[in-house]
Coordinates of C-alpha atoms in Angstrom, one line a residue:
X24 CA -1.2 -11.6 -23.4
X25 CA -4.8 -10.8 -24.1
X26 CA -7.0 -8.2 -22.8
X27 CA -9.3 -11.0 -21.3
X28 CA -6.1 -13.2 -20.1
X29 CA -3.9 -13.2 -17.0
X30 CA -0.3 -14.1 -16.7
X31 CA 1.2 -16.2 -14.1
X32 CA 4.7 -16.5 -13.3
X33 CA 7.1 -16.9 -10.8
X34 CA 9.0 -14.0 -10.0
X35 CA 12.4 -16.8 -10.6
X36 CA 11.3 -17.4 -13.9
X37 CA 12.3 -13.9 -15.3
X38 CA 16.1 -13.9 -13.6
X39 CA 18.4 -14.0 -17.1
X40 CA 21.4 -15.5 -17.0
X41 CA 23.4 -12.5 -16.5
X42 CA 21.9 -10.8 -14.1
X43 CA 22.3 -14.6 -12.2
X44 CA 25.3 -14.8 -12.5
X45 CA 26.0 -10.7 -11.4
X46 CA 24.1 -10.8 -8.1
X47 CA 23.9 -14.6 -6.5
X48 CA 26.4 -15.2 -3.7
X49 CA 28.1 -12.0 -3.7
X50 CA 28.1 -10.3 0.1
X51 CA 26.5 -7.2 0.2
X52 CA 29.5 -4.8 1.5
X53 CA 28.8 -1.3 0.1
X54 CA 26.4 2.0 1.5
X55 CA 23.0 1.8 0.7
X56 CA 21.3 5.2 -0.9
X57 CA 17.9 5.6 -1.1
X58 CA 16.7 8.0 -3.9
X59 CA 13.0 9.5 -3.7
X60 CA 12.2 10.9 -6.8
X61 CA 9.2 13.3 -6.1
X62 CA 10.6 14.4 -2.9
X63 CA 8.9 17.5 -2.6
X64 CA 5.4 15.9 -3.4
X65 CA 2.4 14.7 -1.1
X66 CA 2.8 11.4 -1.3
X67 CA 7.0 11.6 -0.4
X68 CA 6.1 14.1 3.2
X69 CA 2.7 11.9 3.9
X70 CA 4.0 8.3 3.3
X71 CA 7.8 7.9 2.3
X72 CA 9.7 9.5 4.9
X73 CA 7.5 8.7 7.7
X74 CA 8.5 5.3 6.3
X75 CA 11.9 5.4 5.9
X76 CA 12.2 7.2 9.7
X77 CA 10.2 4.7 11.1
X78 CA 12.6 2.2 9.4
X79 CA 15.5 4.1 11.3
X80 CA 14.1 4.3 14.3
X81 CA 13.5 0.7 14.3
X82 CA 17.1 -0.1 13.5
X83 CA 16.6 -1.4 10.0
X84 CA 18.3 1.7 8.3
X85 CA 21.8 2.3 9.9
X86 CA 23.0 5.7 9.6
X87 CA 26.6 4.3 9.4
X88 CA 25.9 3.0 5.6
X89 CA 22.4 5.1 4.9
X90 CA 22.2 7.8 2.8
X91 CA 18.6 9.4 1.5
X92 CA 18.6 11.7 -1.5
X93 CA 15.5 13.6 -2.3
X94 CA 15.2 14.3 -5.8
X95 CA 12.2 16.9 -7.6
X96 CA 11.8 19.8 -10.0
X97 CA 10.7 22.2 -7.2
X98 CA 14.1 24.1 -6.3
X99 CA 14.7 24.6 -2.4
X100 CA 17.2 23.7 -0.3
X101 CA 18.2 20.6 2.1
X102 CA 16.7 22.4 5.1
X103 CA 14.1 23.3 3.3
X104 CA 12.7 19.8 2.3
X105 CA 14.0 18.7 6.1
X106 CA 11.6 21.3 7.2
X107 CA 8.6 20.5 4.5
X108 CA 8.5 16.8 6.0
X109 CA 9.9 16.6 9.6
X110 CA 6.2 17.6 11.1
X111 CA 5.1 14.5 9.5
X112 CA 7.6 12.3 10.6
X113 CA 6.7 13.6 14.4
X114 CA 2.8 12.8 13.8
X115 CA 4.7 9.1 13.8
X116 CA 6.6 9.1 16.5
X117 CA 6.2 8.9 20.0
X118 CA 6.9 11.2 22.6
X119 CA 10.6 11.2 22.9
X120 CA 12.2 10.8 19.8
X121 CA 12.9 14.4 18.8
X122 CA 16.4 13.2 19.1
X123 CA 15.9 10.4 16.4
X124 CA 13.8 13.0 13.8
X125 CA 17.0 15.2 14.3
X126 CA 19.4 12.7 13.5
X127 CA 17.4 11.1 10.8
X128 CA 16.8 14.3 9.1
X129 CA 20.4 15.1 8.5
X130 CA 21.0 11.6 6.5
X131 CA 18.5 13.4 3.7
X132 CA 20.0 15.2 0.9
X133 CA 18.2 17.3 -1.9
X134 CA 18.9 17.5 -5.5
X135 CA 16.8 19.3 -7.9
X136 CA 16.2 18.5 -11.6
X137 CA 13.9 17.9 -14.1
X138 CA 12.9 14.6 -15.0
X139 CA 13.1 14.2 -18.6
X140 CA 17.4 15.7 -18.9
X141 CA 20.2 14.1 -18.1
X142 CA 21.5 17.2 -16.3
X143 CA 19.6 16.5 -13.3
X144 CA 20.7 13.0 -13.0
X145 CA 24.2 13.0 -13.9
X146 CA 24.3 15.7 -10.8
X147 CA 22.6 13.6 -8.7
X148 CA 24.9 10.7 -9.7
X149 CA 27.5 12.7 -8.5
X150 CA 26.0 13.2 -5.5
X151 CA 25.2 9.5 -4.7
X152 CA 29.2 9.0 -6.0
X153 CA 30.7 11.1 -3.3
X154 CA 28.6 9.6 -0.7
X155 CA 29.4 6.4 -1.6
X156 CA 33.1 7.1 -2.0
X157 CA 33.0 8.9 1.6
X158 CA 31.7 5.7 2.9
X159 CA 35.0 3.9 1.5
X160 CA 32.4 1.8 -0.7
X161 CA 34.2 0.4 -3.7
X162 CA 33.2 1.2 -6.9
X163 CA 29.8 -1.0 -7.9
X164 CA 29.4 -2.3 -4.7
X165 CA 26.9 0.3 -3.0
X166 CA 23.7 -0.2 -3.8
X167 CA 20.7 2.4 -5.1
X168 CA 17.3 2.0 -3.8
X169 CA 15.0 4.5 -6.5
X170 CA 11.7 5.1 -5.3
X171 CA 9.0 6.5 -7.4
X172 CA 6.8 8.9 -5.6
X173 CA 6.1 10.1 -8.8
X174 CA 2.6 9.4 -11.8
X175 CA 3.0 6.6 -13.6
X176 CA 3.2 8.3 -16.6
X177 CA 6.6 9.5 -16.0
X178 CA 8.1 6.3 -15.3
X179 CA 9.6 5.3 -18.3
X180 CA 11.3 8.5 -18.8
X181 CA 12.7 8.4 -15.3
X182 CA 13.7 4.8 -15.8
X183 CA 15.8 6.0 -19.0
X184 CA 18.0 8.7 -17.0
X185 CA 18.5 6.4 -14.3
X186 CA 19.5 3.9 -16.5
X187 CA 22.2 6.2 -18.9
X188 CA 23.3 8.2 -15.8
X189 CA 23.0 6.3 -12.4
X190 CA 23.3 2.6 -12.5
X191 CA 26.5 1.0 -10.8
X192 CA 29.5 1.0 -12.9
X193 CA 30.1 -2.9 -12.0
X194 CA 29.4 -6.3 -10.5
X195 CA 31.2 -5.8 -7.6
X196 CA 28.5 -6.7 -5.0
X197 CA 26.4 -3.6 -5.8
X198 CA 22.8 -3.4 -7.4
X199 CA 20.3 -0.7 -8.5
X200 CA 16.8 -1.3 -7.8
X201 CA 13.7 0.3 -8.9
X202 CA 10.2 1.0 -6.5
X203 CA 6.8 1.8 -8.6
X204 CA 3.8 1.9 -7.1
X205 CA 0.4 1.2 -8.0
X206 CA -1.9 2.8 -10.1
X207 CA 0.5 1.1 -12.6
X208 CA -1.4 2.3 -15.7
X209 CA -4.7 3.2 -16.4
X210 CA -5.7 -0.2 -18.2
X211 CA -4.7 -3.2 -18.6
X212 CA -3.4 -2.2 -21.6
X213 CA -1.7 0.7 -20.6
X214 CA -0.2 -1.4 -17.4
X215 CA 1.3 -3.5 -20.3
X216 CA 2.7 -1.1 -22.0
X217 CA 4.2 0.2 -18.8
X218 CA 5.7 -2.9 -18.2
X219 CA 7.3 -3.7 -21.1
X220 CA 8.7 -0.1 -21.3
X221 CA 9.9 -0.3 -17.5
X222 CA 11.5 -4.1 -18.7
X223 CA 13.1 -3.1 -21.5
X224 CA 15.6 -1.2 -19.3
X225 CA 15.3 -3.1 -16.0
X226 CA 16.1 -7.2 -15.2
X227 CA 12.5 -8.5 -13.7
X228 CA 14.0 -9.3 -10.5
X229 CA 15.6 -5.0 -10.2
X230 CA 11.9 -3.9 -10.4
X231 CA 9.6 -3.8 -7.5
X232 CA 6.0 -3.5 -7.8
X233 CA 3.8 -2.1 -4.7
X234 CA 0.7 -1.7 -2.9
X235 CA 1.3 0.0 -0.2
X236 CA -1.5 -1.0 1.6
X237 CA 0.0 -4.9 2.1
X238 CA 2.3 -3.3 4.6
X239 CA -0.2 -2.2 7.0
X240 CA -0.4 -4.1 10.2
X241 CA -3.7 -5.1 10.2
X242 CA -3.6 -6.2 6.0
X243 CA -0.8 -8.3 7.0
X244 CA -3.0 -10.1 10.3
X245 CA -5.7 -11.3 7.7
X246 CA -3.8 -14.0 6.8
X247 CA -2.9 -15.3 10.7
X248 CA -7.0 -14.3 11.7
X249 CA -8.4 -16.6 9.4
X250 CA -6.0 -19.6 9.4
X251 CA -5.0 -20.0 12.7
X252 CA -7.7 -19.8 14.4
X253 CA -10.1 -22.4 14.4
X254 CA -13.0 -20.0 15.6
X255 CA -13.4 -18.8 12.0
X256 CA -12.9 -21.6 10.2
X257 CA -16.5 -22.9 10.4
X258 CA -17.7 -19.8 10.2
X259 CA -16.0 -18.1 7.4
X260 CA -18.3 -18.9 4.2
X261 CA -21.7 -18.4 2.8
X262 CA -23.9 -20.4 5.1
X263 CA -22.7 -17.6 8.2
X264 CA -21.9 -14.3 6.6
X265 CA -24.5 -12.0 5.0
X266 CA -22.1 -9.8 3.7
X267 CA -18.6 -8.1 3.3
X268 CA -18.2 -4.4 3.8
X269 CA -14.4 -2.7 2.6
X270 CA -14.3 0.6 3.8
X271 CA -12.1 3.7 3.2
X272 CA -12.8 6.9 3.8
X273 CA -10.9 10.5 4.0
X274 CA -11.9 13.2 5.4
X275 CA -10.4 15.6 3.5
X276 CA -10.2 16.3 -0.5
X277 CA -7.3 16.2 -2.9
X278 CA -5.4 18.8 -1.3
X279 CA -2.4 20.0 -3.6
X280 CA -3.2 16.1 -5.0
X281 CA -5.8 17.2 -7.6
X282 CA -3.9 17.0 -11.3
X283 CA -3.1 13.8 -10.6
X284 CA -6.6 12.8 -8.8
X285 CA -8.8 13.8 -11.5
X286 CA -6.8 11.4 -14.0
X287 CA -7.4 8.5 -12.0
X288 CA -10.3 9.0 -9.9
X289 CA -11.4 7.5 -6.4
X290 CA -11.9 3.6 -8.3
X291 CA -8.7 3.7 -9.8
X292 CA -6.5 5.2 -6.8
X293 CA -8.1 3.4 -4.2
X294 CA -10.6 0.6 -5.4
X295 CA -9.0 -1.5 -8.1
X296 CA -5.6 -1.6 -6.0
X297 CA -5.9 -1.2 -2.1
X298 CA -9.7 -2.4 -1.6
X299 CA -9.4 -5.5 -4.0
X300 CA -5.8 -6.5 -2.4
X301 CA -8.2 -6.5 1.2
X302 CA -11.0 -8.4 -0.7
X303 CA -8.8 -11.1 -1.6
X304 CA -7.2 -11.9 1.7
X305 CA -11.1 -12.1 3.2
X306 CA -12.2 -14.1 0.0
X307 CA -8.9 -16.6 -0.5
X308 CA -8.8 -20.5 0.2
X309 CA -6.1 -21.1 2.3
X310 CA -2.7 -21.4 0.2
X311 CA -0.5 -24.2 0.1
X312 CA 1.8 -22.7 1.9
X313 CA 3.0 -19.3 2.8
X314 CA 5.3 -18.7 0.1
X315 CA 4.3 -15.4 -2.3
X316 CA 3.7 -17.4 -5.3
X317 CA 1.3 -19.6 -3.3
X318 CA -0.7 -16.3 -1.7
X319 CA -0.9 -14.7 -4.9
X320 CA -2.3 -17.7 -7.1
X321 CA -4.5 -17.8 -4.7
X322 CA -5.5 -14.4 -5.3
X323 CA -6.0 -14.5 -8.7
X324 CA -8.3 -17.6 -8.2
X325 CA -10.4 -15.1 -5.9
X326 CA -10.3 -12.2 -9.5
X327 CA -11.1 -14.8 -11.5
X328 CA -14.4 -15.9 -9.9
X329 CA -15.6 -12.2 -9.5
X330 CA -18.8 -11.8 -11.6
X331 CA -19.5 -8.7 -14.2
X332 CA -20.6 -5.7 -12.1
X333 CA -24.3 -4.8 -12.7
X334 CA -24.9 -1.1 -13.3
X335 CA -27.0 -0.8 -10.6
X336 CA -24.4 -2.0 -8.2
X337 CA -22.5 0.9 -8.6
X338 CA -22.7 4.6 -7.4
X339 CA -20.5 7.7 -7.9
X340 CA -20.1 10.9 -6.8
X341 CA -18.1 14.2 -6.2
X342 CA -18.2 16.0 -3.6
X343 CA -18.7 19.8 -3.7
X344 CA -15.9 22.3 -3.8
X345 CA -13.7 19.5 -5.4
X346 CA -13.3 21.4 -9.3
X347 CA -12.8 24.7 -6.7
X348 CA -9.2 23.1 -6.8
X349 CA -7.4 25.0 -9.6
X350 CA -5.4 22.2 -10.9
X351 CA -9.0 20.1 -11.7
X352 CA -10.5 20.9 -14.8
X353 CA -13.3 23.1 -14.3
X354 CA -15.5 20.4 -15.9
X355 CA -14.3 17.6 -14.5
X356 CA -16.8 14.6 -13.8
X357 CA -13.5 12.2 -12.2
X358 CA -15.7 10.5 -9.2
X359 CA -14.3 11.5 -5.6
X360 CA -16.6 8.4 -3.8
X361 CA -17.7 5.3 -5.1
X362 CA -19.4 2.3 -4.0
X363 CA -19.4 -0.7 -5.9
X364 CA -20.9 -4.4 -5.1
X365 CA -19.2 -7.2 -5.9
X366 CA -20.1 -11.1 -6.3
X367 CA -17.7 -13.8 -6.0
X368 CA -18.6 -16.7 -8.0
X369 CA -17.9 -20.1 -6.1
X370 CA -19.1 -22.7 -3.8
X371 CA -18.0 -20.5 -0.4
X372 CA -18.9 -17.2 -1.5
X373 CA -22.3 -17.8 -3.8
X374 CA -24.6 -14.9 -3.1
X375 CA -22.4 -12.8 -0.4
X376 CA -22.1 -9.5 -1.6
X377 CA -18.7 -7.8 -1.1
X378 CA -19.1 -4.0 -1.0
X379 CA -16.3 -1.9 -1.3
X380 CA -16.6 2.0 -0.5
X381 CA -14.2 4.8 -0.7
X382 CA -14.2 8.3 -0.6
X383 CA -12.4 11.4 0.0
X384 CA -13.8 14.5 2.0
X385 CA -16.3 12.5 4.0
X386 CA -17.2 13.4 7.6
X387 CA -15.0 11.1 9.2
X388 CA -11.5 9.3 7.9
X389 CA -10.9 5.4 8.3
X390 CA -10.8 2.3 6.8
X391 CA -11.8 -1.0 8.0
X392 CA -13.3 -4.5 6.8
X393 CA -16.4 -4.9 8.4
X394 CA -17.6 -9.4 8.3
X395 CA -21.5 -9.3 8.9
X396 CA -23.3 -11.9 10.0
X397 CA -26.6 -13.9 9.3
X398 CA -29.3 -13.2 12.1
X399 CA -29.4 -16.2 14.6
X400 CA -32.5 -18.7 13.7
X401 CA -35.7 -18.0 15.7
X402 CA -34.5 -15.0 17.6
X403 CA -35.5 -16.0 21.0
X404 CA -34.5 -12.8 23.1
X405 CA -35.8 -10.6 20.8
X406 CA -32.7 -8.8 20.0
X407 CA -32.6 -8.6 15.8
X408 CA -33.1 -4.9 16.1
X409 CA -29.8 -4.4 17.9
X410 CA -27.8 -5.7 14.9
X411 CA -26.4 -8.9 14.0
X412 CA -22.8 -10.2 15.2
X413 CA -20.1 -8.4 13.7
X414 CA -16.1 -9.1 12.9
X415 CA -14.2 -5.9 12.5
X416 CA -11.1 -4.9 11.6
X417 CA -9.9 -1.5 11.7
X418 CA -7.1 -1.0 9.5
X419 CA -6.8 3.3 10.2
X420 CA -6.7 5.1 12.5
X421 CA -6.1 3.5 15.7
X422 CA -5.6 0.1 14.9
X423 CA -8.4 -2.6 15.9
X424 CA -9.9 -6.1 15.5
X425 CA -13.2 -6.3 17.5
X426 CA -16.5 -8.2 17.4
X427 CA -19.7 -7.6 18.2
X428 CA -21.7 -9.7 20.0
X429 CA -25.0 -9.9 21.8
X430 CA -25.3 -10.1 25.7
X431 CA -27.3 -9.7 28.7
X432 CA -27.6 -6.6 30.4
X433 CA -26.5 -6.6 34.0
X434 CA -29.7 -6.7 36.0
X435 CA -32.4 -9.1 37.4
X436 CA -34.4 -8.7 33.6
X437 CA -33.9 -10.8 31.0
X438 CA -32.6 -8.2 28.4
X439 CA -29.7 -7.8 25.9
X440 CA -27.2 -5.4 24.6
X441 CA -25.0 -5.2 22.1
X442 CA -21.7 -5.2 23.2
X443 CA -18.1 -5.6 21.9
X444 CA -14.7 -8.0 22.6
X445 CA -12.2 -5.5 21.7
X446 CA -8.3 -5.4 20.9
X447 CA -7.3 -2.3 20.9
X448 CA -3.5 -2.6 19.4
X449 CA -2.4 1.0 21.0
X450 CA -3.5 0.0 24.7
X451 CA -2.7 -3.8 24.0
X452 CA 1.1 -3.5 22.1
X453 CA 2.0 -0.1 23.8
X454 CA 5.6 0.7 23.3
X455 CA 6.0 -2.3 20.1
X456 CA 6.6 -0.9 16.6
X457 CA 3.9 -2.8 15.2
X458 CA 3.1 0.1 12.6
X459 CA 5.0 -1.0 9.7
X460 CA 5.7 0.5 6.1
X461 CA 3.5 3.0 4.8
X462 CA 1.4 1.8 7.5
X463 CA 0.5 5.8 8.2

């Protein structure tokens, strides 16, 4: 595939023959481990396990056939990595499910190791081995979950212990699946090279590729906003919107995160994944049908038709006290906030900017896509200086979709206010679990 080329294929297409043949209509009958590799990281305490209990809590993970195993270099103890991330898993829940953290807590399991030696995984094959053969799971049926809460530039080493140490011995049922999460490579080149590293070991259909951000609540309601509801389907093109806004902001800085920050930077952690996976879902014509293959074609229509960006529509920036962080280079010039301002170049979306924004230790943390209407023709009341109509969705914290609209002002005058139709999901779905994976 070329540097200027993109590759489409159903996910189907790359099932061999073998691994057919090893995993279609056999029941799923053994325990189910879940390994985290970078346990003891910030991206395992913050977003993992909060997962994974919510999961629980939800009934999904069944501590009858669940097992978690924490795996990292740093060397502490179960109770000490139950103790590291039970504060966030209680930030999650709501009042009254102490109970539930406790019980969760003791389904986790820590090995240490280093990633590149086959000590560390044969032990924690072992490990995974007794659990499953306490759970009375034959051999190859269980099945092994790896996440990688780990830099993609470990990957394929990881990906070669865990295929010469702890893959299922058979075809019994069982399977061994792999999680990797985005940045996948720097480049497209070097996201090439990942892949065909990662494939060379794995089946296609044993690796999963993720964006986290998909899973949140309010990601996964753009789809249902704009297509069933005929409201915005008039409205939801160039001849009504003035412009796009895609914000994210944090307000705090890399915090223990900075090693691997400064080798990716705010455009490639935040922008070029989570913030163009929102822009397409605002920007797509309505797929054939729901199936993924029909959502994502439909997304890569939306890539495709992005112009160049101009250097003009771009600004960067750092913000101070971030090289104070001793694992950043004391020279480092990797951009903590950018804004960039993108053009989508077809019939509905001709001369609407799309701005996307992110940026870390800012005075306030959320994100949110923010649909900004033209002004209304002739302006009758006299209201343009209150703003213009607005369609919001607020993805974190505090999950919201809201508009704002202009209305009169109770009173005998004649005068206007803006106001707001809000759906607050925390006073509206109280008591539903409606936050969903990695949805934090």
């Amino acid at each position: 595939m070329g540097s200027g080329q993109w590759l489409m294929e159903k996910r189907s297409s790359f099932r061999s023959d073998s691994f057919s043949k090893e995993f279609e209509n056999v029941p799923e009958t053994g325990c189910l481990s879940i390994i985290v590799l970078g346990a003891s990281g910030d991206l395992a305490k913050k977003k993992t396990f909060p997962a994974l209990f919510n999961l629980y809590r939800q009934g999904f993970l069944q501590s009858n056939e669940v097992h978690i195993f924490g795996y990292a270099r740093t060397k502490i103890s179960d109770d000490e990595l139950r103790s590291r991330i039970s504060g966030y898993l209680c930030k999650d829940a709501s009042t009254g499910h102490s109970e539930d953290v406790s019980k969760f807590l003791q389904l986790i399991k820590y090995v240490s190791g280093s990633y590149d030696t086959e000590e560390g995984f044969q032990l924690l094959d072992k490990e995974i081995s007794e659990h499953e053969l306490a759970k009375n799971s034959a051999e190859g049926s269980s099945r092994r979950l790896f996440y990688f809460a780990l830099p993609p530039s470990v990957y394929p080493v990881v990906c070669k212990m865990i295929k010469k140490c702890c893959m299922n011995k058979s075809d019994l049922g069982g399977w061994t699946r792999i999680v990797v999460e985005k940045p996948f490579g720097k480049d497209l080149e070097s996201s090439e090279r990942l892949s065909a590293q990662i494939g060379e070991l794995f089946e296609e259909p044993q690796i999963y590729r993720i964006d986290h951000y998909l899973g949140k609540e309010l990601v996964q309601n753009m789809l249902v906003l704009r297509f069933a509801n005929r409201l915005f389907l008039p409205l939801w093109n160039r001849d009504n919107i003035a412009n796009v806004q895609i914000v994210f902001r944090e307000d705090f800085g890399t915090e223990g995160r900075g090693g691997y920050f400064d080798e990716y930077g705010i455009i490639r952690d935040i922008i070029q994944n989570h913030l163009l996976q929102v822009l397409c879902l605002v920007a797509m014509e309505k797929p054939v049908s729901l199936k993924p293959e029909h959502i994502r074609d439909e997304k890569v229509k939306v890539l495709q038709s992005v112009l160049p960006i101009k250097d003009e529509e771009v600004v960067l920036g750092q913000y101070q006290g971030y090289r104070d962080d001793p694992t950043v280079p004391d020279h480092s010039n990797t951009p903590t906030f950018a804004t960039v301002v993108l053009h989508i170049h077809n019939e509905r979306w001709e001369g609407v900017p799309f701005i996307l924004k992110a940026g870390k230790a800012l005075n306030s943390r959320k994100a949110e896509i923010r649909v900004q209407f033209k002004d209304v023709p002739g302006d009758i009341f006299k209201c343009k200086k209150q703003g213009r109509n607005e369609f919001v969705i607020r993805l974190q914290p505090s999950e919201a979709i809201y508009m704002k609209l202009t209305v009169k002002q109770p009173g005998l005058e004649m005068s206007t206010a803006q106001s707001e139709l809000d759906l607050s999901y925390r006073q509206r779905y109280q008591g539903l679990p409606f936050r969903r994976l990695m949805s934090a």
